Amino acid sequence: MSQILQENKAPEKELYDYQLKDLDAIFDCMDRCNEDYNLLYQLPTGGGKTVIFSEIIRRYIEKKNKKVVILTHRIELSVQTSRMLTEFKVPNMVISSDVKSLEGAKDYMCYVAMVETLTNRLQEEQISFEDVGLVIIDEAHYNSFRKLFSYFHKSFILGVTATPLSSNIKLPMKDNYDELLIGESIPALIEKGFLARAKTISYNVGLSSLKLGINGDYTVKSSDILYTDTSMQEKLLAAYEDQSKGKKTLIFNNGINTSRYVQETFIEAGYAIRHLDNTNSAKERKEILEWFKHTPDAILTSVSILTTGFDEPTVDTIILNRATKSLTLYFQMIGRGSRILPNKKDFKVLDLGNNAARFGLWEAPIDWKEIFQFPDFYLENLIGDEEIERNFAYVMPPDLRKEFANTDKVYFDIKKEYKKVVAEGKKAKVALDNAVEQHALMVVDNSEDVFDARILARKLKEDIAYRVRQYSYSIMNNTQNYRDWLQEDYERKLRLRINQICTERDM
């Protein structure tokens, strides 16, 4: 794939003030540093990284008359980058898998290549570059680019990323880049109207069953087991219906099985939903994304493939139906909903993986220089899953709270109750029995008959799970099997107590 254009002319696109400021800073670095200097540039998703480096390339070729190579990690990103360069009047050639040599393409000053393709061509000596002055690496936090550095040891390397934290903790970015340049922050871009504001709603999820893989993130297998569970599917559906029903929604999962389960759950509930993963053909992907784009209430459940190179501003809600230890992935997923439109100033993030508690809110200030310099320290001090769960305070959703309008206080402090009954010399389980009693009275006081009460009691599943979890922490027995048994026992006792109260009151 190639395209030769007319002479470099000023592009029709105009850069924003913050983009021009960063562009000037990058050129200042080029002027004051050696030609083999490595600069890392950070700018949030949606800030216009491709626009900025396209203008850098246009000016660089005009000023230095040296060649430029842009590296990406996916062919879709290569094609998108090539299109942007075309808009900036930069003649460029995409080195795709069918390009075996540069014969007949010597006149190009700019090449766009996927890292694996270019690595193979260089190793096989099918391609060689002369007079390359600038190498730009898109999504530079991926470590696959390191293998190409030796081929461009006399070039200025500009890495571009939204998150200057290596995808491999053993290969920190500070070892490959001499300096980090920080662009405009997410809070500033929101304040200036360049990004939509996120409203994050977190749902407490017990993650004790998840396992960490060799890459430092939760394994697909353990995630599939947790997130395909009926209770988790019900929690996801309830979150959607409570917060995003009728709105365009993008759901991120950690496994294909989970995403397929999500699709089935939503179809059974009567919603328009499609599934997408990296096994879909290019034709299927195009058709699915076209459907998603043009269907106002569309729901798209996916695995990994839409975290980069996907831009659909009409997304209203992002659902994180997974947990991750990757700060980069966290920002990438939420960033898919941050594009603004004239009638879109904000969007929702439904977090079903305790991710906001782990990393902080997406729009919160973050010290990227600290993370770049001391990645080990940052990762070692992330809040652990058990601590997140211990500190989580359940708050009954507003719509559910309305169904208990006759009850003044719906919250029950199980930890406080546990300490009280133990101090009185009673058995610890009395605390749970008292919690059951409070729930039973709540349900009966807000129901017309026993059948209505039974239906209302089923809606307390989330609150019951929270109480059981907090109780298990108090007695220092937090195994998943024991918690599951406690919850089943709690629900059984609640049903019995509701029947007893209703019989006593002759409902």
XYZ file of C-alpha atoms in Angstrom:
507
model
C 0.000 0.000 0.000
C 1.530 3.300 -0.963
C 0.651 6.834 -1.901
C 2.831 9.608 -3.337
C 1.450 13.077 -2.873
C 2.237 16.575 -4.038
C 4.908 18.751 -2.468
C 4.615 19.471 1.272
C 2.176 22.283 1.806
C 0.731 23.643 5.021
C -2.148 21.397 6.127
C -5.723 22.567 6.354
C -5.879 21.303 9.955
C -5.183 23.822 12.687
C -3.548 22.694 15.910
C -4.839 23.820 19.284
C -2.719 26.019 21.543
C -1.653 23.142 23.822
C -0.687 21.051 20.794
C 1.433 23.856 19.368
C 3.111 24.340 22.751
C 4.060 20.651 22.903
C 5.184 20.669 19.293
C 7.542 23.573 20.013
C 8.886 21.768 23.096
C 9.638 18.667 21.034
C 11.529 20.654 18.414
C 13.425 22.492 21.138
C 14.548 19.097 22.449
C 15.637 18.029 18.951
C 17.684 21.216 18.559
C 19.480 20.977 21.909
C 20.115 17.223 21.995
C 22.227 14.777 20.009
C 20.757 13.074 16.979
C 20.600 9.754 18.865
C 18.476 11.158 21.724
C 15.327 9.290 22.856
C 12.383 11.466 23.964
C 9.115 10.110 25.378
C 6.025 12.285 24.953
C 2.895 11.735 27.067
C -0.563 12.999 26.073
C -3.958 11.550 27.098
C -6.121 9.563 24.713
C -8.202 12.079 22.807
C -5.553 14.800 23.078
C -4.538 14.411 19.433
C -1.185 12.598 19.506
C -1.452 11.562 15.835
C -2.264 15.119 14.796
C 0.768 16.437 16.671
C 3.294 13.967 15.326
C 1.894 14.346 11.796
C 2.650 18.070 11.953
C 6.054 17.287 13.497
C 6.843 15.037 10.532
C 5.723 17.640 7.999
C 7.900 20.317 9.582
C 10.825 17.962 10.196
C 11.060 16.856 6.560
C 10.755 20.438 5.407
C 13.419 21.635 7.872
C 15.906 18.725 7.945
C 15.285 17.027 4.596
C 15.756 13.652 6.330
C 13.525 10.596 6.280
C 11.032 9.627 8.975
C 9.828 6.188 10.077
C 6.630 5.746 12.129
C 6.181 2.465 14.021
C 2.843 1.061 15.208
C 1.865 -2.253 16.781
C -1.255 -2.906 14.659
C -1.950 -2.656 10.939
C -5.141 -0.646 11.600
C -3.062 2.005 13.368
C -0.632 2.077 10.454
C -3.462 2.749 8.017
C -5.008 5.425 10.247
C -1.635 7.118 10.673
C -1.063 7.078 6.916
C -4.428 8.753 6.358
C -3.620 11.462 8.888
C -0.250 12.087 7.251
C -2.058 12.402 3.917
C -4.281 15.086 5.434
C -1.106 16.892 6.467
C 0.222 16.717 2.884
C 3.016 14.317 3.848
C 3.934 11.780 1.113
C 4.095 8.419 2.865
C 4.267 4.688 2.268
C 2.815 1.948 4.447
C 5.145 -1.029 4.741
C 2.548 -3.786 4.991
C 3.075 -7.554 4.893
C 3.038 -7.615 1.091
C 5.911 -5.100 0.821
C 9.133 -7.106 0.389
C 11.526 -4.294 -0.498
C 11.775 -0.542 -0.996
C 12.781 -0.800 -4.634
C 10.939 1.893 -6.538
C 10.062 3.720 -3.342
C 13.321 5.559 -2.698
C 11.682 8.944 -3.219
C 9.499 8.617 -0.148
C 10.528 10.669 2.865
C 8.095 9.013 5.282
C 7.329 5.346 5.995
C 4.673 3.840 8.272
C 5.241 0.275 9.440
C 3.937 -2.280 11.891
C 6.723 -3.311 14.241
C 6.633 -7.064 13.514
C 6.572 -6.584 9.754
C 9.471 -4.146 9.786
C 11.488 -6.316 12.184
C 11.162 -9.294 9.839
C 12.159 -7.265 6.777
C 15.183 -5.756 8.507
C 16.372 -9.089 9.916
C 16.023 -10.717 6.509
C 17.856 -7.710 4.998
C 15.044 -7.224 2.493
C 14.722 -3.593 3.555
C 17.297 -1.048 4.643
C 16.908 2.640 5.401
C 19.277 5.446 4.575
C 19.307 8.907 6.079
C 16.526 8.313 8.643
C 16.691 11.261 11.035
C 13.510 10.703 13.034
C 11.720 7.591 14.288
C 8.282 8.011 15.879
C 6.868 5.181 17.995
C 3.112 5.208 18.529
C 1.772 3.536 21.712
C 5.373 3.454 22.936
C 4.568 1.654 26.198
C 4.515 -1.656 24.278
C 7.882 -3.401 24.588
C 7.866 -4.924 21.107
C 9.437 -1.707 19.785
C 12.685 -2.182 21.728
C 13.964 -4.745 19.235
C 14.122 -2.052 16.532
C 16.092 0.551 18.445
C 19.438 -0.892 17.336
C 18.560 -0.335 13.677
C 18.091 3.391 14.282
C 20.905 4.173 16.703
C 21.783 7.358 14.785
C 18.205 8.665 14.712
C 16.215 10.875 17.084
C 13.546 8.583 18.582
C 10.241 10.079 19.705
C 8.006 7.705 21.675
C 4.367 8.732 22.052
C 1.984 7.330 24.662
C -0.913 8.223 26.929
C 0.646 6.228 29.773
C 4.457 6.245 30.182
C 4.469 2.950 32.078
C 5.961 -0.108 30.391
C 3.725 -3.085 29.641
C 6.532 -5.186 31.155
C 7.663 -4.188 34.644
C 11.034 -5.836 34.014
C 11.694 -3.431 31.117
C 11.017 0.082 32.450
C 10.663 2.891 29.924
C 13.299 5.009 31.668
C 15.891 2.486 30.420
C 15.018 3.288 26.798
C 14.157 6.993 26.924
C 16.385 9.835 28.092
C 13.594 12.240 28.978
C 9.823 12.459 29.484
C 7.813 15.390 28.145
C 4.384 15.761 29.770
C 1.525 17.151 27.686
C -1.820 18.581 28.758
C -3.530 16.651 31.569
C -6.948 14.998 31.461
C -8.427 17.509 33.973
C -7.157 20.412 31.851
C -8.511 18.905 28.615
C -11.901 18.404 30.278
C -11.912 21.957 31.639
C -11.067 23.372 28.196
C -13.784 21.329 26.511
C -11.569 18.917 24.574
C -12.607 15.778 26.496
C -15.907 14.674 28.007
C -16.208 14.384 31.775
C -16.492 10.883 33.238
C -19.041 9.943 35.883
C -17.736 6.744 37.493
C -20.042 4.358 39.319
C -18.253 1.521 41.113
C -19.763 -1.837 42.004
C -17.988 -3.873 44.642
C -16.791 -7.200 43.294
C -14.997 -9.907 45.233
C -11.808 -10.634 43.305
C -10.240 -13.207 45.624
C -10.720 -15.974 43.028
C -8.695 -14.152 40.363
C -5.165 -15.348 39.595
C -2.227 -13.289 38.357
C -0.385 -14.419 35.221
C 3.263 -14.053 34.282
C 2.498 -10.702 32.633
C 1.373 -9.301 35.989
C -2.320 -9.057 35.101
C -5.275 -11.288 35.939
C -5.475 -14.461 33.850
C -8.206 -14.904 31.284
C -9.124 -18.297 32.739
C -9.738 -17.042 36.277
C -11.546 -13.960 34.949
C -13.833 -16.100 32.793
C -14.745 -18.252 35.801
C -15.648 -15.203 37.898
C -17.386 -13.076 35.270
C -19.431 -15.878 33.657
C -20.943 -16.691 37.052
C -24.701 -16.124 37.099
C -24.502 -13.582 39.923
C -21.928 -11.505 38.040
C -23.996 -11.606 34.854
C -27.012 -10.430 36.859
C -24.938 -7.655 38.430
C -23.766 -6.490 35.003
C -27.273 -6.494 33.551
C -28.660 -4.655 36.575
C -25.904 -2.029 36.330
C -26.703 -1.473 32.650
C -30.454 -1.223 33.254
C -29.948 1.130 36.192
C -27.416 3.469 34.589
C -27.316 3.081 30.815
C -30.509 1.552 29.467
C -31.239 2.838 25.969
C -27.789 4.428 25.604
C -24.889 3.407 23.393
C -22.718 1.170 25.557
C -19.305 -0.423 25.137
C -18.480 -3.374 27.420
C -14.880 -4.516 27.982
C -14.194 -8.104 29.108
C -11.033 -10.121 29.789
C -12.062 -13.294 27.961
C -13.981 -14.379 24.880
C -16.126 -16.751 26.947
C -17.164 -13.898 29.205
C -18.056 -11.680 26.263
C -20.126 -14.476 24.703
C -21.963 -14.973 28.004
C -22.611 -11.224 28.161
C -24.064 -11.323 24.650
C -26.404 -14.182 25.552
C -27.489 -12.522 28.811
C -28.406 -9.267 27.077
C -30.128 -10.984 24.150
C -32.296 -12.960 26.585
C -33.175 -9.659 28.271
C -34.278 -8.256 24.910
C -31.416 -5.853 24.127
C -29.616 -5.159 20.841
C -26.053 -6.374 21.380
C -23.143 -7.647 19.282
C -19.882 -9.376 20.240
C -16.444 -8.563 18.814
C -13.003 -10.098 19.370
C -9.776 -10.627 17.430
C -11.097 -13.801 15.785
C -13.595 -11.794 13.741
C -12.593 -11.211 10.121
C -11.915 -7.691 8.865
C -15.230 -7.800 7.002
C -17.139 -8.903 10.128
C -15.449 -6.261 12.233
C -16.334 -3.523 9.741
C -19.967 -4.620 9.638
C -20.252 -4.815 13.442
C -18.667 -1.400 13.964
C -20.929 0.140 11.296
C -23.926 -1.309 13.124
C -22.622 0.045 16.420
C -22.037 3.486 14.941
C -25.512 3.862 13.439
C -27.613 2.182 16.165
C -28.464 4.723 18.912
C -29.012 2.180 21.720
C -26.401 -0.351 20.542
C -24.458 -2.464 23.030
C -21.081 -3.837 21.953
C -19.313 -6.423 24.115
C -15.664 -6.931 23.239
C -12.299 -8.370 24.236
C -9.110 -6.237 23.944
C -9.512 -5.291 20.306
C -11.114 -1.859 20.850
C -8.679 -0.488 23.446
C -6.582 1.297 20.775
C -7.249 2.582 17.283
C -11.005 2.795 17.828
C -12.768 6.142 17.803
C -16.552 6.322 18.203
C -17.583 9.620 19.855
C -21.243 8.569 20.227
C -20.419 6.093 23.038
C -22.364 7.123 26.147
C -21.252 4.455 28.606
C -18.123 2.381 29.175
C -18.583 -0.758 31.258
C -15.445 -2.311 32.725
C -16.691 -5.863 33.106
C -13.257 -6.969 34.186
C -10.474 -6.205 36.624
C -7.003 -5.228 35.468
C -3.643 -4.486 37.045
C -2.615 -2.503 33.955
C -2.796 1.259 34.383
C -2.392 1.639 30.623
C -5.342 -0.624 29.859
C -7.456 1.185 32.452
C -6.866 4.528 30.749
C -7.295 3.068 27.260
C -10.668 1.499 28.028
C -12.156 4.610 29.624
C -10.647 6.812 26.930
C -12.966 5.181 24.367
C -15.843 7.164 25.853
C -14.091 10.505 26.314
C -14.622 11.975 22.843
C -16.830 15.057 22.864
C -19.764 15.987 20.615
C -21.903 19.139 20.533
C -24.558 17.322 22.590
C -22.152 15.189 24.638
C -20.208 16.758 27.474
C -19.966 13.746 29.766
C -20.171 9.962 29.801
C -20.534 7.167 32.340
C -18.062 4.548 33.492
C -19.553 1.506 35.220
C -16.715 -0.244 37.032
C -17.251 -3.912 37.896
C -13.617 -4.686 38.634
C -12.670 -2.353 41.519
C -10.427 -0.555 39.003
C -11.189 3.005 40.124
C -10.361 2.047 43.704
C -7.078 0.520 42.499
C -5.866 3.331 40.221
C -7.933 6.353 41.178
C -10.506 8.110 39.024
C -9.665 8.479 35.331
C -9.819 12.277 35.503
C -7.809 12.626 38.719
C -4.369 14.316 38.528
C -1.507 11.854 38.156
C 2.253 12.325 38.493
C 3.556 10.751 35.278
C 7.142 11.829 35.928
C 7.118 9.939 39.230
C 5.709 6.849 37.524
C 8.258 7.115 34.692
C 11.203 7.425 37.098
C 10.028 4.936 39.741
C 7.657 2.404 38.104
C 8.497 -0.324 40.639
C 7.558 1.912 43.552
C 4.266 2.881 41.906
C 3.220 -0.694 41.133
C 4.257 -2.047 44.522
C 2.112 0.553 46.265
C -1.124 -0.062 44.372
C -3.965 -0.856 46.748
C -4.474 -4.607 47.005
C -7.778 -6.288 46.175
C -8.450 -7.411 49.735
C -7.862 -3.908 51.090
C -10.214 -2.480 48.454
C -12.930 -4.931 49.461
C -12.413 -4.266 53.161
C -12.753 -0.514 52.679
C -15.712 -0.676 50.303
C -18.939 0.700 51.796
C -22.121 -0.547 50.150
C -24.617 2.165 49.250
C -28.063 1.079 48.116
C -28.777 2.362 44.584
C -31.315 5.245 44.517
C -33.951 3.315 42.565
C -33.771 0.396 44.999
C -33.786 2.748 47.981
C -37.160 4.096 46.794
C -38.625 0.622 47.180
C -37.800 0.804 50.906
C -39.420 4.192 51.445
C -41.113 3.031 54.668
C -37.737 2.268 56.282
C -35.729 5.141 57.753
C -32.404 3.298 57.988
C -31.420 0.611 55.482
C -27.703 0.459 56.327
C -26.504 -2.151 58.808
C -22.970 -1.927 60.206
C -22.068 -5.606 60.441
C -18.568 -4.915 61.803
C -19.960 -2.787 64.621
C -22.598 -5.414 65.334
C -19.968 -8.156 65.432
C -17.889 -6.275 68.022
C -21.022 -5.632 70.089
C -22.216 -9.266 70.267
C -18.700 -10.556 70.993
C -18.327 -8.020 73.805
C -21.619 -9.319 75.226
C -20.210 -12.856 75.235
C -22.492 -14.093 72.463
C -21.565 -16.219 69.459
C -20.250 -14.297 66.449
C -23.043 -15.563 64.164
C -25.575 -13.647 66.253
C -24.339 -10.570 64.349
C -25.473 -12.167 61.082
C -28.782 -13.247 62.631
C -29.411 -9.641 63.673
C -28.591 -8.509 60.130
C -31.117 -11.018 58.776
C -33.743 -9.692 61.181
C -33.178 -6.110 60.031
C -33.444 -7.140 56.380
C -36.605 -9.150 57.021
C -38.312 -6.204 58.744
C -37.257 -3.888 55.903
C -38.782 -6.189 53.323
C -42.052 -6.832 55.132
C -42.559 -3.153 56.027
C -42.360 -2.265 52.334
C -44.476 -5.095 50.908
C -48.202 -5.677 50.540
C -48.113 -9.449 51.005
C -45.728 -12.373 51.411
C -45.345 -12.830 47.659
C -44.427 -9.183 47.198
C -41.977 -9.539 50.101
C -40.224 -12.530 48.526
C -39.737 -10.629 45.270
C -38.372 -7.576 47.096
C -35.984 -9.733 49.144
C -34.297 -10.993 45.961
C -33.240 -7.435 45.199
C -31.064 -7.382 48.330
C -28.503 -9.819 46.921
C -25.799 -7.156 46.606
C -26.380 -5.863 50.126
C -26.366 -9.405 51.518
C -23.089 -10.213 49.745
C -21.541 -7.072 51.249
C -22.685 -7.939 54.770
C -21.394 -11.504 54.463
C -18.041 -10.288 53.147
C -17.594 -7.790 55.975
C -18.557 -10.442 58.525
C -16.034 -12.906 57.086
C -13.285 -10.285 57.449
C -14.264 -9.815 61.087
C -13.961 -13.526 61.924
C -10.763 -13.884 59.837
C -12.244 -16.566 57.566
C -12.362 -15.129 54.094
C -12.269 -18.197 51.852
C -14.602 -18.029 48.864
C -16.258 -21.363 49.690
C -17.068 -20.250 53.228
C -18.441 -16.918 52.003
C -20.621 -18.681 49.434
C -22.000 -20.959 52.147
C -22.639 -18.021 54.471
C -24.523 -16.150 51.759
C -26.717 -19.146 50.920
C -27.443 -19.630 54.631
C -28.238 -15.908 55.026
C -30.674 -15.950 52.114
C -32.357 -19.130 53.427
C -32.782 -17.625 56.915
C -34.102 -14.397 55.391
C -36.818 -16.260 53.462
C -37.854 -18.176 56.586
C -37.948 -15.042 58.742
C -40.024 -13.160 56.147
C -42.556 -16.006 56.143
C -42.698 -15.986 59.943
C -43.242 -12.221 60.180
C -45.883 -12.277 57.469
C -47.703 -15.128 59.231
C -47.581 -13.244 62.534
C -49.012 -10.153 60.875
C -51.497 -12.173 58.784
C -50.370 -10.498 55.549
